[in-house]
C-alpha cells in the first residue's frame, strides 16, 4: 500500500496536476490549500481537501496528528515576482516563515520526506547556458530570495534533523490536463502562455515586453515544461526518497528554448486565430534566455519530459482556456437566470 502524501498548495496549478499523478500511481492525497486564487475548480476529485492556511500552526498539528502522512510535497507559496518586490514582507512570511513552521511540525510528528517547489529564478542572470544545478545562485527578486532561503534551510535541516528532501527547480511550467479538469488559473495571471491564448480568444492585443534582447529574434527565450512532466518528476522524486537516496536538487526543463515570437506563431497555428501584437519596452528583471540543463534529473531520477513538445503544451493549454471560458459563461448565465 502506497503512503499518504500531504500536498500544501495542492489545489494550485502544479499541485493539482501532481495530486492527479500521485493518485494514478496509487498514493492517497491530502491537500492543504488556502485557495488564494479563489479557484472553484482544479481540485483532483479523489483527494481529501482541507481549506486552511499553512501559517495556522494548530491546524497543521491537528492534520499531522489525525492523518498518517508519510511525505510532504510543498507547493504552497506566493508566486508573483512583481508583487514580491512591492510586498516582500508577505513573501518572506508565506514562503519562508510558514515553510519553517511546516518543517517544525513535520519534525515533531516524525515525518522525514519533503519535496520542495523551487525555481530557476534562483540562478539570476545566466553565467552560461545551459544552466545546470551548479550554476551560481543569485536571485534577482524577493520571490527568488525566499526560495533560496528555503533551499539553504533544507540543507541545514537535513544535516541536523535527519530530513530527506528533494528540491525541484522548475523552469517555465505550462500546459494543462483539460480532460481531467486541470489547468492554470492564477489570479492575477502573469504567465505568458495563458495571457497569449486569452488574447487570442478575446481578439485582444498581446503585449510583448522587449524586442531588443540578444536572442535570434530579439524576444526573450524560455524553456517551457509541461506541468504533467513536472508532476511526474514529483512522483519519481518521492520514490527516490522512499528508496533511501540522499537529499538533492534537480532542474526540471527540456533543454530547449522558444522565443516569445515563436510562441506567438505557434499559438496562432493552434488557435487558428491571428494574434494582434503590441510591442513595449523591456520589463526590469527579465533576462534574455533561460534554458535548463536537466541531465541530472534524467540520470538520477530517470525522468524525461514526455509531454513538453511546444505543440502539445499549447494545444492542451488552449483546450483548457476554452473549457474555462465555457465555465465562466455558464456561471454568468446561471446567475442571470436565478
Ligand atoms: N508556475 C511556475 O512556472 C513555477 C515555476 C517555478 C516554481 N514554481 C513554484 O511552484 C509552486 C506552485 O506554483 P503554481 O504555479 O502551482 O502556483 P499556484 O499559485 O497555482 O499554487 C500555489 C497554491 O498555494 C496555495 N497557498 C499559497 N499560500 C498558502 C498558504 N499560506 N496556505 C495554504 N495554501 C497556500 C494557493 O492557494 C495556491 O493554490 C510555488 O511554490 C511556485 O513558487 C512555479
Coordinates of C-alpha atoms and ligand atoms in Angstrom, one line a residue:
X1 CA 0.0 0.0 0.0
X2 CA 1.4 3.4 -1.0
X3 CA 1.6 6.2 1.6
X4 CA -0.5 9.3 2.3
X5 CA 1.1 12.4 0.8
X6 CA 0.3 15.9 2.1
X7 CA 0.3 18.4 -0.7
X8 CA 0.4 22.0 0.6
X9 CA -0.9 24.2 -2.2
X10 CA -2.3 21.1 -3.9
X11 CA -5.3 23.0 -5.3
X12 CA -3.0 25.2 -7.3
X13 CA -1.7 24.8 -10.8
X14 CA 1.2 22.4 -10.3
X15 CA 0.0 20.8 -7.1
X16 CA -3.3 19.7 -8.6
X17 CA -1.6 18.0 -11.5
X18 CA 0.7 16.3 -9.1
X19 CA -2.2 15.2 -7.0
X20 CA -3.6 13.6 -10.1
X21 CA -0.3 11.8 -10.9
X22 CA 0.1 10.5 -7.4
X23 CA -3.5 9.2 -7.3
X24 CA -2.9 7.4 -10.6
X25 CA 0.2 5.8 -9.1
X26 CA -1.9 4.5 -6.1
X27 CA -0.9 7.1 -3.5
X28 CA -3.5 8.7 -1.2
X29 CA -3.5 12.5 -1.4
X30 CA -4.3 15.1 1.3
X31 CA -4.4 18.7 0.2
X32 CA -4.0 21.8 2.4
X33 CA -4.7 24.9 0.5
X34 CA -5.9 28.5 1.3
X35 CA -7.3 28.9 -2.2
X36 CA -5.6 32.3 -2.7
X37 CA -6.8 32.3 -6.4
X38 CA -10.4 31.6 -5.2
X39 CA -10.4 28.6 -7.5
X40 CA -13.8 27.0 -8.0
X41 CA -12.2 24.1 -9.9
X42 CA -8.7 22.5 -10.1
X43 CA -9.2 20.0 -7.2
X44 CA -8.5 16.4 -8.0
X45 CA -11.7 14.6 -7.2
X46 CA -10.4 11.8 -5.1
X47 CA -8.2 13.9 -2.8
X48 CA -9.1 14.9 0.7
X49 CA -9.0 18.7 0.7
X50 CA -8.6 20.9 3.7
X51 CA -9.2 24.6 3.2
X52 CA -6.8 26.4 5.5
X53 CA -3.7 28.4 5.9
X54 CA -0.2 26.9 6.3
X55 CA 0.5 29.6 8.8
X56 CA -2.1 28.1 11.2
X57 CA 0.1 26.0 13.5
X58 CA -2.8 24.5 15.4
X59 CA -4.3 23.3 12.2
X60 CA -1.0 21.8 11.0
X61 CA -0.6 20.0 14.3
X62 CA -4.1 18.6 14.1
X63 CA -3.6 17.4 10.5
X64 CA -0.3 15.6 11.3
X65 CA -2.0 14.1 14.4
X66 CA -5.0 12.9 12.6
X67 CA -3.5 11.6 9.3
X68 CA -0.7 9.1 8.9
X69 CA 1.3 11.3 6.5
X70 CA 4.4 9.6 5.0
X71 CA 5.8 12.6 3.0
X72 CA 5.1 16.2 2.2
X73 CA 5.2 18.0 -1.2
X74 CA 5.3 21.7 -0.6
X75 CA 3.8 23.8 -3.4
X76 CA 2.1 26.5 -1.3
X77 CA 3.6 29.9 -1.7
X78 CA 3.1 33.3 -3.2
X79 CA 4.5 33.2 -6.8
X80 CA 4.2 36.6 -8.4
X81 CA 7.6 38.1 -8.8
X82 CA 6.4 41.8 -9.3
X83 CA 4.3 41.5 -6.1
X84 CA 7.3 40.2 -4.2
X85 CA 9.1 43.5 -5.0
X86 CA 6.2 45.5 -3.6
X87 CA 5.4 43.3 -0.6
X88 CA 8.5 41.3 0.4
X89 CA 7.1 41.0 4.0
X90 CA 4.2 38.9 2.7
X91 CA 6.5 36.7 0.6
X92 CA 9.0 36.1 3.4
X93 CA 6.2 35.3 5.8
X94 CA 4.3 33.0 3.5
X95 CA 7.2 31.4 1.6
X96 CA 9.9 31.2 4.4
X97 CA 8.4 31.6 7.8
X98 CA 5.4 29.2 7.1
X99 CA 7.7 26.7 5.4
X100 CA 10.0 26.6 8.5
X101 CA 6.8 26.2 10.6
X102 CA 5.8 23.2 8.4
X103 CA 9.2 21.7 8.8
X104 CA 9.0 22.0 12.6
X105 CA 5.6 20.3 12.7
X106 CA 6.9 17.5 10.4
X107 CA 9.8 17.0 12.7
X108 CA 7.6 16.9 15.8
X109 CA 5.5 14.2 14.1
X110 CA 8.4 12.2 12.7
X111 CA 7.7 12.9 9.0
X112 CA 11.0 13.0 7.2
X113 CA 10.4 13.2 3.5
X114 CA 10.0 16.6 1.9
X115 CA 9.7 17.7 -1.8
X116 CA 10.0 21.4 -2.4
X117 CA 8.8 23.5 -5.3
X118 CA 11.9 25.5 -6.2
X119 CA 12.6 27.6 -9.3
X120 CA 15.1 28.6 -11.9
X121 CA 14.7 32.1 -10.5
X122 CA 17.4 31.1 -8.1
X123 CA 20.0 31.4 -10.8
X124 CA 19.5 35.1 -11.6
X125 CA 21.4 36.3 -14.7
X126 CA 22.9 33.4 -16.6
X127 CA 26.6 33.0 -16.4
X128 CA 26.5 30.2 -19.0
X129 CA 23.9 28.3 -21.0
X130 CA 22.5 25.6 -20.5
X131 CA 22.1 26.2 -16.7
X132 CA 22.9 23.2 -14.6
X133 CA 22.4 22.8 -10.8
X134 CA 26.0 24.1 -10.2
X135 CA 25.2 27.5 -11.7
X136 CA 25.8 30.3 -9.2
X137 CA 22.6 31.2 -7.2
X138 CA 22.0 34.9 -7.4
X139 CA 18.2 35.5 -7.4
X140 CA 17.1 38.9 -8.7
X141 CA 13.8 39.3 -6.8
X142 CA 12.5 38.8 -3.2
X143 CA 10.5 35.9 -4.6
X144 CA 13.7 34.2 -5.7
X145 CA 15.4 35.1 -2.4
X146 CA 12.6 33.4 -0.5
X147 CA 13.1 30.2 -2.5
X148 CA 16.9 30.3 -1.9
X149 CA 16.3 30.9 1.8
X150 CA 14.3 27.7 2.0
X151 CA 16.8 25.7 0.0
X152 CA 19.5 26.8 2.4
X153 CA 17.4 25.9 5.4
X154 CA 16.7 22.5 3.9
X155 CA 20.4 21.8 3.6
X156 CA 20.9 22.6 7.3
X157 CA 17.8 20.8 8.5
X158 CA 18.8 17.7 6.5
X159 CA 22.2 17.7 8.2
X160 CA 20.9 18.3 11.7
X161 CA 17.5 16.6 11.8
X162 CA 17.7 13.6 9.5
X163 CA 15.3 15.2 7.0
X164 CA 15.5 13.8 3.4
X165 CA 14.5 16.3 0.8
X166 CA 14.4 16.9 -2.9
X167 CA 14.2 20.5 -4.3
X168 CA 12.9 20.6 -7.8
X169 CA 13.9 23.8 -9.7
X170 CA 11.2 24.2 -12.3
X171 CA 11.8 26.3 -15.4
X172 CA 8.6 27.6 -17.1
X173 CA 5.6 25.4 -16.2
X174 CA 3.0 25.4 -18.9
X175 CA 0.2 23.3 -20.4
X176 CA -2.8 21.5 -18.8
X177 CA -4.7 18.3 -18.4
X178 CA -8.1 19.7 -19.6
X179 CA -9.7 16.2 -19.8
X180 CA -9.2 15.9 -16.0
X181 CA -10.5 19.4 -15.3
X182 CA -7.0 20.6 -14.5
X183 CA -5.1 23.7 -15.8
X184 CA -3.6 27.1 -15.0
X185 CA -5.7 29.7 -13.2
X186 CA -3.6 32.2 -11.3
X187 CA -5.0 35.5 -10.1
X188 CA -3.5 37.7 -11.4
X189 CA -2.2 35.7 -14.4
X190 CA 1.3 36.8 -15.3
X191 CA 2.4 33.7 -17.3
X192 CA 3.0 34.2 -21.0
X193 CA 1.1 31.2 -22.4
X194 CA -2.3 31.8 -20.7
X195 CA -2.0 35.5 -21.5
X196 CA -1.3 34.8 -25.1
X197 CA -4.1 32.4 -25.5
X198 CA -6.6 34.7 -23.7
X199 CA -5.6 37.5 -26.1
X200 CA -6.3 35.2 -29.0
X201 CA -9.7 34.1 -27.6
X202 CA -10.8 37.7 -26.8
X203 CA -9.3 39.1 -30.0
X204 CA -7.4 41.5 -27.8
X205 CA -3.8 42.7 -28.3
X206 CA -1.0 40.7 -26.7
X207 CA 1.9 42.7 -25.3
X208 CA 5.5 41.6 -26.0
X209 CA 7.9 43.1 -23.4
X210 CA 11.2 43.8 -25.1
X211 CA 12.2 43.1 -28.7
X212 CA 15.9 44.1 -28.5
X213 CA 17.3 41.2 -26.4
X214 CA 20.4 39.4 -27.5
X215 CA 18.4 36.5 -29.0
X216 CA 17.8 35.4 -32.6
X217 CA 14.5 37.4 -32.9
X218 CA 15.1 39.9 -30.1
X219 CA 12.4 38.5 -27.7
X220 CA 13.0 36.5 -24.5
X221 CA 13.7 32.8 -24.8
X222 CA 12.4 30.4 -22.2
X223 CA 12.3 26.7 -21.5
X224 CA 8.7 25.5 -21.3
X225 CA 8.0 22.3 -19.4
X226 CA 4.6 20.6 -19.4
X227 CA 3.0 20.7 -16.0
X228 CA 2.3 17.0 -16.2
X229 CA 6.0 16.3 -16.7
X230 CA 6.7 18.3 -13.6
X231 CA 4.0 16.2 -11.8
X232 CA 5.7 13.0 -12.9
X233 CA 9.0 14.3 -11.6
X234 CA 7.4 14.7 -8.2
X235 CA 6.4 11.0 -8.2
X236 CA 9.9 10.0 -9.2
X237 CA 11.4 12.2 -6.5
X238 CA 9.1 10.6 -3.9
X239 CA 10.1 7.1 -5.0
X240 CA 13.8 8.3 -4.9
X241 CA 13.4 9.4 -1.3
X242 CA 11.4 6.3 -0.4
X243 CA 14.2 4.1 -1.6
X244 CA 16.5 5.8 0.9
X245 CA 18.5 8.0 -1.5
X246 CA 20.2 11.2 -0.3
X247 CA 18.8 14.7 -0.4
X248 CA 19.4 16.6 -3.7
X249 CA 18.3 19.3 -6.1
X250 CA 17.2 18.9 -9.7
X251 CA 16.4 21.2 -12.6
X252 CA 13.2 20.4 -14.5
X253 CA 13.3 21.7 -18.0
X254 CA 13.6 20.4 -21.6
X255 CA 17.0 21.8 -22.6
X256 CA 15.3 23.7 -25.5
X257 CA 14.2 27.3 -25.6
X258 CA 11.5 29.2 -27.5
X259 CA 11.2 32.9 -28.0
X260 CA 8.1 34.9 -27.5
X261 CA 7.7 35.4 -31.2
X262 CA 8.0 31.6 -31.8
X263 CA 5.3 31.2 -29.1
X264 CA 3.0 33.6 -30.9
X265 CA 3.5 31.9 -34.3
X266 CA 2.7 28.5 -32.8
X267 CA -0.2 29.8 -30.8
X268 CA -1.8 31.3 -34.0
X269 CA -1.5 28.0 -35.7
X270 CA -3.0 26.1 -32.7
X271 CA -5.9 28.5 -32.2
X272 CA -6.5 29.3 -35.8
X273 CA -6.8 33.0 -34.8
X274 CA -4.5 35.8 -35.8
X275 CA -3.0 37.5 -32.7
X276 CA -2.5 41.2 -32.6
X277 CA 0.8 42.1 -31.1
X278 CA 1.8 45.3 -29.3
X279 CA 5.4 45.8 -28.6
X280 CA 6.5 47.5 -25.3
X281 CA 9.8 48.2 -23.6
X282 CA 11.7 45.5 -21.6
X283 CA 10.4 44.8 -18.1
X284 CA 13.0 45.2 -15.3
X285 CA 14.4 41.9 -14.2
X286 CA 13.7 39.9 -17.3
X287 CA 16.8 38.1 -18.7
X288 CA 17.3 37.2 -22.4
X289 CA 17.5 33.5 -22.2
X290 CA 16.8 30.8 -19.6
X291 CA 17.3 27.2 -20.6
X292 CA 17.8 24.2 -18.3
X293 CA 20.4 21.5 -18.3
X294 CA 18.2 18.8 -16.9
X295 CA 20.6 15.9 -17.4
X296 CA 20.9 15.3 -13.7
X297 CA 17.2 14.6 -13.3
X298 CA 17.5 12.2 -16.3
X299 CA 20.4 10.4 -14.8
X300 CA 19.4 10.1 -11.2
X301 CA 15.6 10.3 -11.2
X302 CA 15.3 8.6 -14.6
X303 CA 13.0 11.5 -15.6
X304 CA 12.4 12.6 -19.2
X305 CA 9.9 15.2 -20.4
X306 CA 7.3 13.3 -22.4
X307 CA 4.6 15.9 -22.9
X308 CA 6.6 19.0 -23.4
X309 CA 6.7 19.5 -27.2
X310 CA 5.6 23.1 -27.7
X311 CA 2.7 22.0 -29.8
X312 CA 1.4 19.6 -27.1
X313 CA 1.8 22.3 -24.4
X314 CA -0.1 24.9 -26.5
X315 CA -2.9 22.6 -27.6
X316 CA -3.6 21.4 -24.0
X317 CA -3.5 25.0 -22.7
X318 CA -5.8 26.2 -25.5
X319 CA -8.4 23.4 -24.7
X320 CA -8.1 24.4 -21.0
X321 CA -8.8 28.1 -21.8
X322 CA -11.8 27.1 -23.9
X323 CA -13.1 25.0 -21.0
X324 CA -12.6 27.9 -18.6
X325 CA -14.3 30.3 -20.9
X326 CA -17.3 28.0 -21.0
X327 CA -17.3 27.5 -17.2
X328 CA -17.3 31.3 -16.7
X329 CA -20.1 31.7 -19.2
X330 CA -22.2 29.0 -17.6
X331 CA -21.8 30.6 -14.2
X332 CA -22.8 34.0 -15.6
X333 CA -25.9 32.5 -17.2
X334 CA -26.9 30.7 -14.0
X335 CA -26.6 34.0 -12.1
X336 CA -28.6 35.7 -14.7
X337 CA -31.3 33.0 -14.6
X338 CA -31.5 33.0 -10.8
Ligands
LIG1 N1 4.3 28.0 -12.2 C1 5.6 28.0 -12.5 O1 6.0 28.2 -13.6 C2 6.6 27.8 -11.3 C3 7.9 27.9 -11.6 C4 8.9 27.7 -10.6 C5 8.4 27.4 -9.3 N2 7.1 27.4 -9.0 C6 6.7 27.2 -7.6 O2 5.8 26.1 -7.6 C7 4.8 26.2 -6.6 C8 3.4 26.0 -7.2 O3 3.3 27.0 -8.2 P1 1.9 27.2 -9.0 O4 2.1 27.8 -10.3 O5 1.1 25.9 -8.9 O6 1.2 28.3 -8.1 P2 -0.3 28.4 -7.6 O7 -0.5 29.7 -7.1 O8 -1.3 27.9 -8.7 O9 -0.4 27.3 -6.4 C9 0.0 27.6 -5.1 C10 -1.1 27.3 -4.2 O10 -0.6 27.5 -2.9 C11 -1.7 28.0 -2.1 N3 -1.2 28.8 -1.0 C12 -0.4 29.9 -1.0 N4 -0.1 30.3 0.2 C13 -0.7 29.4 1.1 C14 -0.8 29.3 2.5 N5 -0.2 30.2 3.3 N6 -1.5 28.3 3.0 C15 -2.1 27.4 2.2 N7 -2.1 27.4 0.9 C16 -1.4 28.5 0.3 C17 -2.5 28.8 -3.1 O11 -3.9 28.9 -2.7 C18 -2.4 28.1 -4.4 O12 -3.5 27.2 -4.6 C19 5.0 27.6 -6.0 O13 5.7 27.4 -4.8 C20 5.9 28.3 -7.0 O14 6.7 29.2 -6.4 C21 6.1 27.6 -10.0

